[in-house]
PDB file of C-alpha atoms in Angstrom:
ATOM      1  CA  UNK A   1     -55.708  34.143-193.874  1.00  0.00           C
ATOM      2  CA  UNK A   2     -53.361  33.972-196.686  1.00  0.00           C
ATOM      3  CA  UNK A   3     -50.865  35.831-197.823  1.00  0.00           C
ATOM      4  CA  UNK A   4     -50.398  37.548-201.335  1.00  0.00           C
ATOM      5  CA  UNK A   5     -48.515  35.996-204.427  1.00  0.00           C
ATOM      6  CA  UNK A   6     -45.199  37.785-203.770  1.00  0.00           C
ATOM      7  CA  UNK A   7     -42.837  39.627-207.042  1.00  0.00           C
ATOM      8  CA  UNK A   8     -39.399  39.876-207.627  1.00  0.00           C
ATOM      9  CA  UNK A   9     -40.390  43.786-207.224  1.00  0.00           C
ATOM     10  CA  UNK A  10     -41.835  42.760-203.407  1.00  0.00           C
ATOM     11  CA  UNK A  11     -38.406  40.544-202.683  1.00  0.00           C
ATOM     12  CA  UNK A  12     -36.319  43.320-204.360  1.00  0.00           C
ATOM     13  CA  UNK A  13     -38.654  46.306-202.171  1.00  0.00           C
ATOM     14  CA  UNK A  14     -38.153  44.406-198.766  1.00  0.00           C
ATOM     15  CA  UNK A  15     -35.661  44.823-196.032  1.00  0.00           C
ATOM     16  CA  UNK A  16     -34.151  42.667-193.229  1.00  0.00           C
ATOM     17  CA  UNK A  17     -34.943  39.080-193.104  1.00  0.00           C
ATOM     18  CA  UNK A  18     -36.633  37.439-195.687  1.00  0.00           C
ATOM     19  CA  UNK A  19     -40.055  36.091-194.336  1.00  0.00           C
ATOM     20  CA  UNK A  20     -42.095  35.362-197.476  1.00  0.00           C
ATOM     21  CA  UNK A  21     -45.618  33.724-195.876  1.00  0.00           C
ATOM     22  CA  UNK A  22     -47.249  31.461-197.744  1.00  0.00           C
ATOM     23  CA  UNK A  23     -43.977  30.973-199.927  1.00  0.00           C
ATOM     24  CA  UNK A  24     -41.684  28.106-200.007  1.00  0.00           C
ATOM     25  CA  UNK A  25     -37.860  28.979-200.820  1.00  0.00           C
ATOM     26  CA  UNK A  26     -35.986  25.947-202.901  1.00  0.00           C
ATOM     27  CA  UNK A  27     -32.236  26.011-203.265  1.00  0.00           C
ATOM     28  CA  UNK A  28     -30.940  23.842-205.971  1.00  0.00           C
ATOM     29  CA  UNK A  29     -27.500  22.696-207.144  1.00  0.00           C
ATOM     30  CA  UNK A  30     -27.153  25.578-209.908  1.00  0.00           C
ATOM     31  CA  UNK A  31     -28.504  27.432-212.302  1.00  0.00           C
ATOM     32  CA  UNK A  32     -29.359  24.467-214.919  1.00  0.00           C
ATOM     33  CA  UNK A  33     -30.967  22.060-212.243  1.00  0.00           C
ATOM     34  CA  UNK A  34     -32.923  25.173-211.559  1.00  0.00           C
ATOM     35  CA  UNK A  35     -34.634  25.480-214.653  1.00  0.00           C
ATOM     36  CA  UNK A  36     -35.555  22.003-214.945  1.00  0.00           C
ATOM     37  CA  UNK A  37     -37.259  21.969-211.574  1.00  0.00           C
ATOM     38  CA  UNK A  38     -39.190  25.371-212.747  1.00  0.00           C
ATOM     39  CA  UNK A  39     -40.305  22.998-215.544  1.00  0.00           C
ATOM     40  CA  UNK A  40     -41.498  20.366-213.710  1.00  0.00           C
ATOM     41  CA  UNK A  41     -43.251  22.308-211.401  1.00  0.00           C
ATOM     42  CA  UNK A  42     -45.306  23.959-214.349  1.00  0.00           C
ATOM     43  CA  UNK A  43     -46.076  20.517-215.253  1.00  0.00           C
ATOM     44  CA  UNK A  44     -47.031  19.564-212.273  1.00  0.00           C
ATOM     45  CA  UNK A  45     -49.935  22.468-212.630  1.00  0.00           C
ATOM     46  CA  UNK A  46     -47.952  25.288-210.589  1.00  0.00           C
ATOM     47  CA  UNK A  47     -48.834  28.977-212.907  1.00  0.00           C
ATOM     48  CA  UNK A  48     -45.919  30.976-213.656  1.00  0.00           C
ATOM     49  CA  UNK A  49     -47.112  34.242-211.430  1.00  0.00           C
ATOM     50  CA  UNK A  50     -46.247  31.967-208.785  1.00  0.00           C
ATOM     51  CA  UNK A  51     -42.624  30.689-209.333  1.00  0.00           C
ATOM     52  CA  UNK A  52     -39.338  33.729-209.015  1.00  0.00           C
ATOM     53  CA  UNK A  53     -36.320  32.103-210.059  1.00  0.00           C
ATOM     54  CA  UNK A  54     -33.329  33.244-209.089  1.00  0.00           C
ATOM     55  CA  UNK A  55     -29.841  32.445-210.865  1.00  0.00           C
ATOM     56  CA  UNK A  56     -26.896  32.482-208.537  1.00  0.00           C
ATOM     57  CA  UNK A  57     -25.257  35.755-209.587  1.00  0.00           C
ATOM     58  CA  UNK A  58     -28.437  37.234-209.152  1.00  0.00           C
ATOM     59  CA  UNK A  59     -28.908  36.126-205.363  1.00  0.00           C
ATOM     60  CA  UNK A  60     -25.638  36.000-203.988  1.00  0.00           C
ATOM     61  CA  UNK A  61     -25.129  40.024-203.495  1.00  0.00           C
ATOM     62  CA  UNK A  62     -28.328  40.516-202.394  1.00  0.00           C
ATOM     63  CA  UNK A  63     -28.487  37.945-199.758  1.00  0.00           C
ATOM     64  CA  UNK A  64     -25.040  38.611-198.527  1.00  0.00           C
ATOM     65  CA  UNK A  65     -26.434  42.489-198.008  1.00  0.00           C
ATOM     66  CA  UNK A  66     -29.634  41.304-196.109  1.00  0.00           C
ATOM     67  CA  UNK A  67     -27.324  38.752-193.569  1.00  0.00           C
ATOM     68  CA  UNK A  68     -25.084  41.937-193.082  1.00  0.00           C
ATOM     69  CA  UNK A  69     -27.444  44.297-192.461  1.00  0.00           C
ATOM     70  CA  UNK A  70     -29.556  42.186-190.204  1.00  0.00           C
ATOM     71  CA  UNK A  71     -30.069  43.180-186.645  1.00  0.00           C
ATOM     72  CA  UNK A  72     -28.251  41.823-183.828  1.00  0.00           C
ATOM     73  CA  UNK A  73     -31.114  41.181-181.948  1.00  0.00           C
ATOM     74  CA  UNK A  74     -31.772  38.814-185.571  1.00  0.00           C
ATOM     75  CA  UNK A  75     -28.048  37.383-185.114  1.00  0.00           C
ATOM     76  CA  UNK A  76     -29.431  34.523-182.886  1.00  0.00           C
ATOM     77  CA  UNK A  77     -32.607  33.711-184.081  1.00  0.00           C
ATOM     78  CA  UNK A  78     -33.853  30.838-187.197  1.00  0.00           C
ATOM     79  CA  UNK A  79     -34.650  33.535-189.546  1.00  0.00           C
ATOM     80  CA  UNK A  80     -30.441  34.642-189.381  1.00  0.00           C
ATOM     81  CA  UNK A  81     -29.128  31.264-189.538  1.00  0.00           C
ATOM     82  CA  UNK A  82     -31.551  30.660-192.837  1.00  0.00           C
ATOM     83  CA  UNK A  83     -30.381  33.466-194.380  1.00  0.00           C
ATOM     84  CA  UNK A  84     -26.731  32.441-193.407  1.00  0.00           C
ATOM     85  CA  UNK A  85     -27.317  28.359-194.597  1.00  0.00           C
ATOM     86  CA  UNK A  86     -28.864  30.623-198.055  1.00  0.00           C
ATOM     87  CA  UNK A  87     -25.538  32.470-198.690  1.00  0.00           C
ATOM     88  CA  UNK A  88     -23.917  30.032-198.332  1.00  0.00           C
ATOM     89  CA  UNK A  89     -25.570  27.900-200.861  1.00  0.00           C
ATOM     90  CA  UNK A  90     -25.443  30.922-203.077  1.00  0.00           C
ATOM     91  CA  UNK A  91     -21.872  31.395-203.312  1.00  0.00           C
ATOM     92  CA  UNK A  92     -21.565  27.974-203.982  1.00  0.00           C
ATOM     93  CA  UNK A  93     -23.529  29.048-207.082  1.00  0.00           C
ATOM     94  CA  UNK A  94     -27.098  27.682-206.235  1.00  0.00           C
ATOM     95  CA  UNK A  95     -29.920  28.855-208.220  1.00  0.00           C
ATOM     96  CA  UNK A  96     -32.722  29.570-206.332  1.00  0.00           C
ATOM     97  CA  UNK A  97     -36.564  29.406-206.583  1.00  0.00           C
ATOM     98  CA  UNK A  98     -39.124  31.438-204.130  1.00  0.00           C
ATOM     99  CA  UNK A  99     -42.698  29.601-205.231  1.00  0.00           C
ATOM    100  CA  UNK A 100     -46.145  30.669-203.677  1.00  0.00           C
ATOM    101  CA  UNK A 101     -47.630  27.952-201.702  1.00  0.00           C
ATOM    102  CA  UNK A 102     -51.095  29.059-200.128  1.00  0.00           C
ATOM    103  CA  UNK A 103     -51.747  24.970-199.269  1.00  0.00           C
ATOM    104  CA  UNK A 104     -50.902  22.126-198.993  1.00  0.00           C
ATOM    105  CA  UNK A 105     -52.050  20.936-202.340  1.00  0.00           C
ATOM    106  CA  UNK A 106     -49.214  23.292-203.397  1.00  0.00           C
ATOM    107  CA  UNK A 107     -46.777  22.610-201.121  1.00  0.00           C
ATOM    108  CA  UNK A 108     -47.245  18.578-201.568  1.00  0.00           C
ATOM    109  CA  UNK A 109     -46.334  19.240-205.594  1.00  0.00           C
ATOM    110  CA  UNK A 110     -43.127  21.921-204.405  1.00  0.00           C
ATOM    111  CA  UNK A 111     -41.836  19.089-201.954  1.00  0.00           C
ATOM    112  CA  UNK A 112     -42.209  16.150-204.746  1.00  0.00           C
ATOM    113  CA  UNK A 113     -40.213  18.501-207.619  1.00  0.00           C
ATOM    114  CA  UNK A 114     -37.659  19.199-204.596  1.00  0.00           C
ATOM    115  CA  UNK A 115     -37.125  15.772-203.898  1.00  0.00           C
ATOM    116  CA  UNK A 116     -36.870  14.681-207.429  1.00  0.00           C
ATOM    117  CA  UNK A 117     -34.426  17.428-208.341  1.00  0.00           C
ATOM    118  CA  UNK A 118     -32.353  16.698-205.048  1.00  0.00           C
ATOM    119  CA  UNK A 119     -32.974  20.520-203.492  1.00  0.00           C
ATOM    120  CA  UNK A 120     -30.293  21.407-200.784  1.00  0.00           C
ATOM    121  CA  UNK A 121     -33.174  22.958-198.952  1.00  0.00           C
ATOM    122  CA  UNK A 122     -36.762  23.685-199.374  1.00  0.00           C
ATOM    123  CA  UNK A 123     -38.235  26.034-196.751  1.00  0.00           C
ATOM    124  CA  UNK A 124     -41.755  27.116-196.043  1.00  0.00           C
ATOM    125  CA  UNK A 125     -42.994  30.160-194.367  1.00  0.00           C
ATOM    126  CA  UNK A 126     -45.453  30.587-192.152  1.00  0.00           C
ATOM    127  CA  UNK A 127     -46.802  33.455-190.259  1.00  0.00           C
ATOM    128  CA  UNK A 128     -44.901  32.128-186.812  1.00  0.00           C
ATOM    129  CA  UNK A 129     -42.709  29.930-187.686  1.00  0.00           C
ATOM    130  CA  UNK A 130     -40.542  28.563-190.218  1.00  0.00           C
ATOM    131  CA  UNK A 131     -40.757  24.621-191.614  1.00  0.00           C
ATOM    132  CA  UNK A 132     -37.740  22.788-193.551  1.00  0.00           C
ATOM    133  CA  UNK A 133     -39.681  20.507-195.788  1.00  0.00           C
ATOM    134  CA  UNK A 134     -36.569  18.265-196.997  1.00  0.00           C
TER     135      UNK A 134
END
């Protein structure tokens, strides 16, 4: 089963640890490395509906709230120590790109942009579990 193209709105409306299924979340040196790899990932085929870029400014409160406000029972687990390696990118002024990856198709053409636009992480989500694809 797989899950729905997420929105900023749906990122913005949710609480706690990020889990976006079916998503794969990119960090990238800043804000200008960013936008190329959101161009060469609609070259590579990938439709706008399914990239959210993020600018640094833009991510950095937000994430810092969610790591804050995350449970204790959280403060142990992968999910906490993502969101922790994320802020930490962020406030080094990362840009950021959550892409919808329902297969591997997709997440084959995410991991090549990543690569070629040297991504400090590239995550994908799956219902259980977590996978760091570079």
């Amino acid at each position: 089963m797989t899950a729905k193209r997420l929105t900023k709105e749906d990122i913005r409306n949710s609480t706690g640890i990020l889990n976006p299924v079916d998503h794969v979340i990119l960090a990238f040196k800043d804000d200008g490395v960013t936008a190329e790899a959101v161009a060469a990932l609609r070259a590579a085929g990938t439709i706008e509906e399914d990239i959210l870029a993020y600018r640094a400014e833009e991510a950095t409160p937000r994430l810092r709230e969610r790591v804050e406000s995350a449970s204790q029972a959280a403060g142990f687990g992968y999910e906490i120590t993502l969101m922790r390696r994320y802020l930490a990118y962020a406030e080094q002024g990362a840009g950021w790109l959550i892409v919808y990856a329902p297969d591997d198709a997709a997440v084959q053409r995410i991991v090549e942009v990543a690569r070629r636009f040297h991504a400090l992480c590239a995550v994908r989500y799956h219902r259980l579990a977590n996978e760091d694809l570079i």
